[in-house]
Amino acid sequence: GKMTTLVYVGANKGHTLSSIYRKFDQVIAFEPDPEMFADLERNIVETKDTQVVLVNAACSTTDGEQTLYVTGNRVASSLGDGVKEFKDFHGFNAAVIKEITVQTVNLSEFLETGEVEKIDLYVSDAQGSDLTVLKTLKERYIDTSNIGELFLETHQNGTYLYEGLYNQLDGFKELLGENYNLIHASLGCENGKLVTEEDIPESNPEFDTYWRLKTWENEGRIGST
């Protein structure tokens, strides 16, 4: 059979990743924070059936270096400093405790170099950079229907949670709308409650969206997760 591939952007310590990665032949995961990355390497290990590539870098549009704003709770660390509304909404420690310089990679070029032709599942939890990174995949993977399913951290239309980072739902719809259906949103502030697009509360500044290749619907195929 063909090789199945999971690409995970912003894997943190790997808690979510650890529950799904063994279902795939190949896993490529990125985490820029060196302290989180050390935990990730302990949590996600190569097995005889799963080849694992862990990259201590942030996905971006270019290869180079950028500032990572590290927040107290760590899951909100971002390439953009959080705006006041975001820090107030989270209440828990979303204040920046330090700024570190991290390596960045252009995701599309990285995958191309690794000869990744198809991505079965793409997960992005990149704290506001999700849309920016996904756009690098437009020509090679999105417009060619070479991604099966996507789980994406998404911000409410009209909401900027990080300085200079546009990550709103309309942007994802514009990028993915032709080949992908938005199946549901998952509301983090309501214990992951699943709702259709119409039912996303305007009070939720961020949520996860799940997209699936339209042709899969026709094949009646059930997703890999």
Coordinates of C-alpha atoms in Angstrom, one line a residue:
G1 CA 0.0 0.0 0.0
K2 CA 1.0 3.6 -0.2
M3 CA 2.8 5.3 2.6
T4 CA 0.6 7.4 4.9
T5 CA 2.0 10.7 6.2
L6 CA 1.1 12.9 9.2
V7 CA 2.4 16.4 9.3
Y8 CA 2.1 18.2 12.7
V9 CA 3.0 21.9 13.0
G10 CA 3.4 23.1 16.6
A11 CA 3.5 19.7 18.4
N12 CA 4.4 21.1 21.8
K13 CA 5.3 18.2 24.1
G14 CA 3.5 15.8 21.9
H15 CA 0.5 14.9 24.1
T16 CA -2.0 15.1 21.2
L17 CA 0.4 13.7 18.7
S18 CA 1.2 10.7 20.9
S19 CA -2.3 9.4 20.7
I20 CA -2.4 9.3 16.9
Y21 CA 1.0 9.0 15.4
R22 CA 1.4 5.3 15.4
K23 CA -1.5 5.0 12.8
F24 CA 0.9 6.5 10.2
D25 CA 3.9 5.2 8.3
Q26 CA 5.6 8.5 8.5
V27 CA 5.4 11.4 10.9
I28 CA 7.0 14.9 10.5
A29 CA 6.5 17.2 13.5
F30 CA 7.8 20.7 14.3
E31 CA 8.2 22.4 17.6
P32 CA 10.3 25.6 18.0
D33 CA 10.6 25.8 21.8
P34 CA 13.8 23.8 22.7
E35 CA 12.4 22.9 26.2
M36 CA 9.1 21.6 24.7
F37 CA 11.1 19.8 22.0
A38 CA 13.1 17.9 24.5
D39 CA 9.8 16.5 25.9
L40 CA 8.6 15.9 22.4
E41 CA 11.6 13.7 21.6
R42 CA 10.9 11.6 24.8
N43 CA 7.2 11.2 23.9
I44 CA 7.3 10.5 20.2
V45 CA 9.6 7.6 19.3
E46 CA 10.3 5.8 16.1
T47 CA 8.7 2.3 15.9
K48 CA 9.3 -0.5 13.4
D49 CA 6.1 0.7 11.6
T50 CA 6.4 4.4 12.0
Q51 CA 9.2 6.6 10.8
V52 CA 9.5 9.8 12.9
V53 CA 11.1 13.1 11.9
L54 CA 11.1 15.7 14.7
V55 CA 12.2 19.2 13.8
N56 CA 13.2 21.8 16.4
A57 CA 12.0 24.8 14.3
A58 CA 9.0 27.0 13.6
C59 CA 7.3 26.6 10.3
S60 CA 7.2 29.9 8.4
T61 CA 7.5 31.3 4.9
T62 CA 11.3 31.4 4.9
D63 CA 14.2 29.5 6.2
G64 CA 16.0 31.6 8.8
E65 CA 15.5 32.8 12.3
Q66 CA 12.7 34.6 14.1
T67 CA 11.7 35.6 17.6
L68 CA 9.5 33.2 19.5
Y69 CA 7.5 34.9 22.3
V70 CA 7.4 32.3 25.0
T71 CA 4.4 32.5 27.3
G72 CA 4.0 31.3 30.8
N73 CA 1.6 28.5 29.9
R74 CA 3.8 27.5 26.9
V75 CA 1.0 26.4 24.7
A76 CA 0.4 30.0 23.6
S77 CA 4.0 30.7 22.6
S78 CA 3.9 32.4 19.2
L79 CA 5.9 34.2 16.5
G80 CA 3.7 37.2 17.3
D81 CA 3.3 38.9 20.7
G82 CA -0.2 38.3 22.0
V83 CA -2.6 41.3 22.0
K84 CA -4.2 42.4 25.2
E85 CA -7.6 40.9 24.4
F86 CA -6.0 37.5 23.9
K87 CA -4.1 37.7 27.2
D88 CA -7.2 38.8 29.0
F89 CA -9.4 36.1 27.4
H90 CA -7.0 33.4 28.5
G91 CA -6.6 34.8 31.9
F92 CA -4.1 32.0 32.7
N93 CA -0.5 32.8 32.1
A94 CA -0.4 34.1 28.5
A95 CA 2.0 36.8 29.4
V96 CA 5.4 36.7 27.6
I97 CA 8.1 35.4 30.0
K98 CA 10.9 35.5 27.5
E99 CA 11.8 35.9 23.9
I100 CA 14.1 33.4 22.2
T101 CA 15.5 33.1 18.7
V102 CA 14.3 30.0 16.9
Q103 CA 15.0 28.5 13.5
T104 CA 12.3 28.8 10.9
V105 CA 11.7 26.6 7.8
N106 CA 9.5 27.1 4.8
L107 CA 7.2 24.1 5.2
S108 CA 6.5 23.4 1.5
E109 CA 10.2 23.4 0.7
F110 CA 11.0 21.2 3.6
L111 CA 8.4 18.6 2.6
E112 CA 9.5 18.8 -1.0
T113 CA 13.1 18.1 0.0
G114 CA 11.9 15.1 2.0
E115 CA 10.0 13.9 -1.1
V116 CA 6.6 14.0 0.6
E117 CA 4.1 13.8 -2.1
K118 CA 0.9 13.4 -0.1
I119 CA -0.1 14.4 3.4
D120 CA -2.9 12.2 4.8
L121 CA -3.4 14.2 7.9
Y122 CA -2.2 17.8 8.5
V123 CA -2.5 19.2 12.1
S124 CA -1.6 22.8 12.8
D125 CA -1.5 24.4 16.3
A126 CA 0.9 27.2 15.5
Q127 CA -0.6 30.0 17.6
G128 CA -1.6 32.5 14.9
S129 CA 0.9 31.3 12.2
D130 CA -1.4 28.5 11.0
L131 CA -2.7 30.3 7.9
T132 CA 0.6 31.8 7.0
V133 CA 2.3 28.4 7.0
L134 CA -0.6 26.6 5.3
K135 CA -0.3 29.1 2.4
T136 CA 3.2 27.8 1.6
L137 CA 1.5 24.5 0.7
K138 CA -1.0 26.0 -1.7
E139 CA 0.5 25.1 -5.1
R140 CA 2.0 21.7 -4.3
Y141 CA -0.5 20.3 -1.8
I142 CA -3.8 22.2 -1.5
D143 CA -4.6 23.1 -5.1
T144 CA -3.6 19.6 -6.2
S145 CA -5.7 17.9 -3.5
N146 CA -2.6 16.3 -2.0
I147 CA -3.8 16.7 1.6
G148 CA -6.6 14.4 2.9
E149 CA -7.7 15.9 6.2
L150 CA -6.7 19.1 8.2
F151 CA -7.1 20.1 11.8
L152 CA -6.3 23.8 12.1
E153 CA -6.2 26.3 14.9
T154 CA -8.4 29.1 13.6
H155 CA -9.3 32.6 14.8
Q156 CA -12.7 34.2 14.6
N157 CA -13.3 36.6 11.7
G158 CA -12.4 40.1 12.7
T159 CA -10.1 38.9 15.5
Y160 CA -6.4 39.5 15.7
L161 CA -4.9 37.6 18.7
Y162 CA -1.3 38.2 17.9
E163 CA 0.5 41.2 16.5
G164 CA 0.8 41.0 12.8
L165 CA -0.6 37.5 12.3
Y166 CA -3.8 37.1 10.2
N167 CA -5.3 33.7 11.1
Q168 CA -9.0 34.2 10.5
L169 CA -11.7 31.7 9.3
D170 CA -12.4 33.6 6.1
G171 CA -8.7 33.3 5.1
F172 CA -8.8 29.5 5.5
K173 CA -12.1 29.4 3.5
E174 CA -10.5 31.3 0.7
L175 CA -7.4 29.0 0.7
L176 CA -9.2 25.7 1.1
G177 CA -12.7 26.3 -0.1
E178 CA -12.3 25.0 -3.6
N179 CA -11.1 21.5 -2.7
Y180 CA -12.1 21.0 0.9
N181 CA -15.2 21.0 3.0
L182 CA -15.3 22.5 6.5
I183 CA -16.8 19.6 8.4
H184 CA -17.0 21.1 11.9
A185 CA -15.3 23.4 14.4
S186 CA -14.2 22.2 17.8
L187 CA -14.7 24.7 20.6
G188 CA -11.7 24.6 23.0
C189 CA -13.5 26.9 25.5
E190 CA -16.4 24.4 25.6
N191 CA -14.5 21.2 26.2
G192 CA -14.1 20.6 22.5
K193 CA -17.8 20.7 21.6
L194 CA -18.3 20.1 17.9
V195 CA -20.4 22.6 16.0
T196 CA -21.1 23.5 12.3
E197 CA -19.7 26.7 10.9
E198 CA -23.1 28.5 11.4
D199 CA -23.0 27.6 15.1
I200 CA -19.6 28.9 16.0
P201 CA -20.3 31.4 18.8
E202 CA -19.1 34.9 18.0
S203 CA -17.8 35.1 21.5
N204 CA -15.1 32.5 20.7
P205 CA -12.0 34.2 19.5
E206 CA -10.3 30.9 18.6
F207 CA -11.3 27.3 17.8
D208 CA -10.1 24.4 15.8
T209 CA -11.6 23.6 12.4
Y210 CA -11.6 20.2 10.7
W211 CA -11.5 20.1 6.9
R212 CA -11.8 17.1 4.5
L213 CA -11.0 16.7 0.9
K214 CA -14.3 17.0 -1.1
T215 CA -13.5 13.9 -3.3
W216 CA -13.4 11.8 -0.1
E217 CA -17.0 12.5 0.5
N218 CA -17.8 11.0 -2.9
E219 CA -15.8 7.9 -2.2
G220 CA -17.6 7.6 1.1
R221 CA -14.2 7.2 2.7
I222 CA -14.0 7.5 6.5
G223 CA -11.2 9.7 7.7
S224 CA -8.1 8.3 9.3
T225 CA -8.7 9.7 12.8

